[in-house]
XYZ file of C-alpha atoms in Angstrom:
351
model
C 0.000 0.000 0.000
C 1.332 3.401 -0.842
C -0.069 6.870 -0.686
C 0.975 10.188 -2.129
C 1.061 13.267 0.076
C 1.222 16.728 -1.413
C 3.272 19.266 0.512
C 3.088 22.878 -0.630
C 4.670 25.955 0.933
C 3.153 29.388 0.286
C 4.775 32.674 1.272
C 3.173 36.038 0.725
C 6.569 37.576 -0.026
C 10.262 36.727 0.103
C 11.739 39.998 1.377
C 11.408 40.801 5.086
C 12.493 44.226 6.273
C 14.690 44.959 9.277
C 13.293 48.213 10.716
C 16.079 48.338 13.368
C 13.585 48.208 16.267
C 11.811 45.155 14.817
C 11.742 42.865 11.767
C 8.772 41.943 9.584
C 7.418 38.571 10.768
C 7.521 35.619 8.383
C 4.052 34.225 8.105
C 1.304 34.218 5.523
C 2.119 30.580 4.670
C 0.131 27.388 4.290
C 0.485 23.710 3.465
C -1.416 20.641 2.286
C -0.521 17.457 4.176
C -1.095 15.158 7.169
C 1.075 12.954 9.506
C 3.364 15.166 11.613
C 4.042 18.532 10.036
C 6.851 20.870 11.068
C 8.133 24.184 9.779
C 11.562 25.645 10.423
C 13.180 29.010 9.868
C 16.974 28.913 9.804
C 19.554 31.662 9.446
C 22.799 30.073 8.318
C 26.241 31.000 7.086
C 27.600 28.994 4.172
C 31.347 29.304 3.667
C 32.137 26.476 1.251
C 30.836 24.679 -1.807
C 27.584 22.792 -1.291
C 28.692 19.801 -3.376
C 31.479 19.021 -0.877
C 28.884 18.312 1.836
C 28.264 14.870 0.341
C 31.773 13.673 1.213
C 31.300 14.418 4.897
C 32.539 18.000 4.960
C 30.049 20.571 6.159
C 30.559 24.178 5.209
C 27.299 25.424 6.700
C 26.916 26.848 10.195
C 23.523 27.641 11.686
C 23.471 31.069 13.297
C 19.876 30.707 14.525
C 16.915 28.432 13.882
C 13.459 27.720 15.231
C 11.034 24.786 14.809
C 7.251 24.850 14.995
C 4.867 21.892 14.971
C 1.852 22.662 12.819
C 0.081 19.304 12.718
C -1.243 17.837 14.904
C -1.974 21.274 16.271
C 0.375 22.260 19.080
C 0.592 25.557 20.925
C 1.357 27.708 17.865
C -1.680 29.855 17.137
C -0.666 32.852 15.034
C -2.822 35.931 14.729
C -4.206 35.830 11.207
C -3.484 38.798 8.955
C -5.076 39.797 5.621
C -2.118 38.093 3.937
C -2.914 34.871 5.827
C -6.530 35.101 4.728
C -5.558 35.516 1.080
C -3.295 32.486 1.140
C -5.767 30.430 3.160
C -8.293 30.801 0.359
C -5.683 29.487 -2.045
C -4.568 26.596 0.187
C -8.006 25.340 1.123
C -9.213 23.413 4.165
C -5.926 21.581 4.759
C -3.922 24.767 5.066
C -1.955 25.470 8.253
C -0.865 29.000 9.120
C 2.294 30.010 10.930
C 4.272 33.102 11.839
C 7.976 33.461 12.690
C 9.264 36.499 14.544
C 12.827 37.209 13.409
C 15.114 38.459 16.200
C 16.477 41.939 15.485
C 20.062 40.881 16.256
C 20.319 38.525 13.262
C 22.289 39.591 10.177
C 20.779 40.709 6.907
C 21.091 38.446 3.886
C 24.506 38.732 2.196
C 25.808 36.764 -0.786
C 29.498 36.474 -1.645
C 29.740 36.656 -5.419
C 30.887 33.317 -6.863
C 33.584 33.047 -9.485
C 32.786 32.171 -13.113
C 33.540 28.467 -12.536
C 31.934 28.096 -9.086
C 28.925 25.762 -8.843
C 26.236 25.201 -6.212
C 24.923 27.646 -3.650
C 26.902 30.824 -3.184
C 28.639 31.495 0.122
C 27.104 33.999 2.496
C 24.316 34.480 5.032
C 20.846 33.292 4.051
C 17.432 32.553 5.553
C 15.500 29.429 4.624
C 11.908 28.486 5.431
C 11.530 24.716 5.335
C 8.461 22.622 5.983
C 8.572 18.839 6.213
C 6.470 15.818 7.045
C 7.499 13.022 9.371
C 6.137 9.755 10.745
C 7.421 10.642 14.225
C 7.078 13.702 16.405
C 10.793 14.475 16.209
C 11.791 17.749 14.527
C 15.447 16.628 14.546
C 14.789 13.525 12.461
C 16.998 13.144 9.402
C 14.899 14.151 6.420
C 14.523 12.933 2.896
C 14.430 15.808 0.379
C 11.202 14.466 -1.112
C 9.481 15.046 2.243
C 10.376 18.737 2.363
C 9.378 21.999 0.726
C 11.667 24.961 1.143
C 12.110 28.570 0.070
C 14.971 31.013 0.524
C 13.830 34.371 1.876
C 15.752 37.559 2.497
C 16.161 39.776 5.514
C 16.836 43.242 4.147
C 17.387 46.660 5.615
C 16.472 50.007 4.106
C 18.173 53.311 4.675
C 17.034 55.220 7.768
C 15.294 58.539 7.399
C 17.617 61.403 6.522
C 19.138 62.945 9.628
C 20.373 66.108 7.965
C 23.874 65.445 9.282
C 26.688 66.812 7.125
C 28.738 64.449 5.018
C 32.240 63.362 6.039
C 35.293 65.525 5.359
C 39.012 64.812 5.449
C 42.103 66.869 4.718
C 45.870 66.511 4.606
C 48.851 68.789 4.201
C 51.892 67.092 2.677
C 55.376 68.425 2.085
C 57.954 67.087 -0.349
C 61.713 66.842 -0.394
C 63.450 69.802 -1.956
C 60.343 71.918 -1.435
C 59.692 74.273 1.454
C 55.925 74.511 0.869
C 53.193 71.822 0.941
C 50.180 70.604 -1.016
C 46.837 70.944 0.794
C 44.110 68.439 -0.099
C 40.559 68.473 1.229
C 37.796 66.054 0.189
C 34.192 65.887 1.368
C 30.788 64.392 0.559
C 27.483 66.263 0.420
C 25.752 63.813 2.786
C 26.517 60.804 4.973
C 24.377 58.195 3.147
C 23.796 57.339 -0.511
C 21.454 54.944 -2.296
C 22.804 52.217 -4.556
C 23.076 53.526 -8.120
C 22.885 57.206 -7.209
C 25.664 59.581 -8.342
C 28.119 60.497 -5.582
C 29.702 63.940 -5.771
C 33.160 64.009 -4.225
C 34.114 67.614 -3.518
C 37.849 68.121 -3.962
C 39.785 71.249 -2.971
C 43.529 71.560 -3.604
C 45.977 74.324 -2.768
C 49.268 73.575 -4.464
C 51.949 75.830 -2.962
C 54.838 73.812 -4.385
C 56.722 74.076 -7.639
C 55.401 70.651 -8.628
C 52.428 69.751 -10.823
C 49.447 67.578 -9.941
C 48.985 65.547 -13.132
C 45.747 63.738 -12.303
C 43.263 62.867 -9.557
C 42.285 59.276 -8.873
C 39.134 58.340 -6.928
C 38.585 54.767 -5.744
C 35.828 53.075 -3.751
C 36.837 50.056 -1.687
C 34.502 47.473 -0.175
C 35.807 45.802 2.989
C 34.279 42.445 3.909
C 34.938 41.153 7.420
C 33.953 37.486 7.868
C 33.757 37.320 11.656
C 31.790 34.120 12.238
C 34.382 31.418 11.696
C 37.727 33.201 11.318
C 39.366 36.589 11.238
C 39.042 36.787 7.458
C 39.025 40.402 6.360
C 39.645 41.513 2.806
C 39.170 44.574 0.620
C 38.115 44.761 -3.019
C 38.037 47.858 -5.191
C 34.585 48.357 -6.732
C 35.417 51.612 -8.532
C 38.650 53.204 -9.765
C 38.256 56.344 -11.833
C 40.936 58.776 -12.978
C 40.242 62.407 -13.744
C 42.677 64.230 -16.018
C 42.710 67.397 -13.953
C 46.041 69.254 -14.015
C 46.863 71.529 -11.099
C 49.836 73.711 -11.835
C 52.405 74.917 -9.327
C 51.249 77.711 -7.032
C 47.590 77.337 -8.005
C 44.293 76.124 -6.548
C 41.570 73.697 -7.574
C 37.943 73.366 -6.406
C 35.602 70.948 -8.167
C 33.072 68.132 -7.602
C 33.976 64.794 -9.189
C 31.045 62.427 -9.795
C 31.316 58.664 -9.343
C 28.786 55.777 -9.349
C 29.963 52.425 -7.920
C 27.898 49.639 -9.520
C 27.771 45.854 -9.382
C 27.444 45.853 -13.186
C 31.108 46.924 -13.390
C 32.254 44.182 -10.994
C 30.513 40.997 -12.195
C 33.744 38.948 -12.381
C 35.105 39.720 -8.904
C 34.914 36.557 -6.820
C 34.076 37.099 -3.143
C 32.542 40.540 -3.576
C 29.763 41.040 -1.011
C 26.277 41.534 -2.485
C 22.854 42.048 -0.986
C 21.167 38.647 -0.646
C 20.264 37.070 -3.969
C 17.236 34.902 -4.772
C 18.212 32.349 -7.450
C 19.982 34.197 -10.277
C 18.131 37.491 -10.126
C 20.021 40.748 -10.197
C 20.941 42.398 -6.948
C 23.400 45.146 -5.990
C 26.552 45.689 -3.994
C 26.024 44.755 -0.363
C 24.638 47.484 1.839
C 26.647 48.699 4.809
C 26.236 46.647 7.958
C 24.408 48.744 10.551
C 25.470 47.808 14.073
C 23.026 48.345 16.919
C 24.238 49.127 20.402
C 25.073 45.985 22.326
C 25.097 43.658 19.316
C 27.542 40.748 19.166
C 29.254 41.268 15.812
C 30.205 37.588 15.555
C 26.520 36.715 15.239
C 26.327 38.958 12.186
C 28.574 36.621 10.214
C 29.681 39.159 7.601
C 30.345 42.873 8.138
C 30.452 45.156 5.099
C 31.781 48.707 4.892
C 32.992 51.150 2.220
C 35.493 53.956 1.934
C 36.381 56.476 -0.763
C 40.038 57.317 -1.413
C 41.066 60.494 -3.204
C 44.634 60.499 -4.570
C 46.596 63.344 -6.108
C 49.393 62.219 -8.419
C 52.156 64.807 -7.989
C 55.011 64.720 -10.508
C 58.434 66.223 -10.117
C 61.733 66.190 -11.984
C 63.867 63.136 -11.285
C 67.346 61.916 -12.113
C 68.457 62.400 -15.703
C 65.418 64.516 -16.345
C 62.950 61.687 -15.690
C 59.736 62.030 -13.714
C 58.744 60.532 -10.408
C 55.219 60.564 -8.953
C 54.074 60.868 -5.369
C 50.670 60.320 -3.800
C 48.733 62.714 -1.631
C 45.752 60.780 -0.266
C 42.728 61.158 1.997
C 39.978 58.658 2.870
C 36.261 59.176 3.472
C 33.750 56.698 4.935
C 30.850 55.859 2.622
C 27.445 54.398 3.499
C 25.528 52.662 0.691
C 21.984 51.383 1.281
C 18.645 50.824 -0.461
C 15.865 53.418 -0.155
C 12.589 52.570 1.521
C 10.041 51.520 -1.114
C 7.087 53.793 -1.673
C 3.515 52.549 -1.306
C 2.174 49.208 -0.101
C 2.146 45.774 -1.648
C -1.344 44.338 -2.223
C -1.715 40.567 -2.419
C -4.601 39.064 -4.348
C -6.008 35.656 -3.352
C -6.500 34.773 -7.042
């Protein structure tokens, strides 16, 4: 005797927003089935290729997870929302509702960009909703894939409301050998936070009191990824390097805004670059800055992402035998990149 059970997982959406004080609950989901029915939400960090798991090596570490028993009914009785009601109509009489409250101290979804030849799931932090059926009331039972239904969801964070705070500013005064006067460099940003894809104006002021010439200005944006969960693995990748052919003669000044736009589209081949969590192969963007709350344990966050802008003046001077040598005058500015809050509300139809 054999029977066929249909197990279906419905989610009203796959992006859940971290509002700093709280996170959107994961609910609005239903199933067809009987026997014992469980649902699990897991936040995990994957730091190796999935296909190596089959030879006994595990490159996945659970940061947080929670089980709920949905059938037979236990003590989980979620408050039904309009989204629940819509999906209940679709699921029918055998639907079972649930809601997960995501702790605010968990990381947002981050994907480390795979290389061109990498296969399997990408490394990074992800959230997975998994429902499964079992013959025993044991949520830890080893599962067969055919008895499960699962979906990857994302925990995302939008930029906070504008504070009106001024943007960062940095300056340096550098002297050179054989010159009794310095070069002054000041760089600043118009604001402290920018949205992905928006132009960034870097305001550059130079006072060149030397007899040397500034031959060009180079602006770079570096992304620093700090993998804090399993090792002290910290690395930096340049996501933008742009040169401006601005010449600043001796004993002259310069005051101009240089516009840059760091984009993932210009960095598709860089393995290990941190991206905002990706669902399947859809497009995403460079990872947003990690926002640390007071009292948070950074190791729980798994991956910390930050950015900085470097402004370099290339200063040339006469060298031996009439050749030229170049020196750098450099300042650094912190940069915050995030996604804007979406406008309007999402309406879900039961049809």
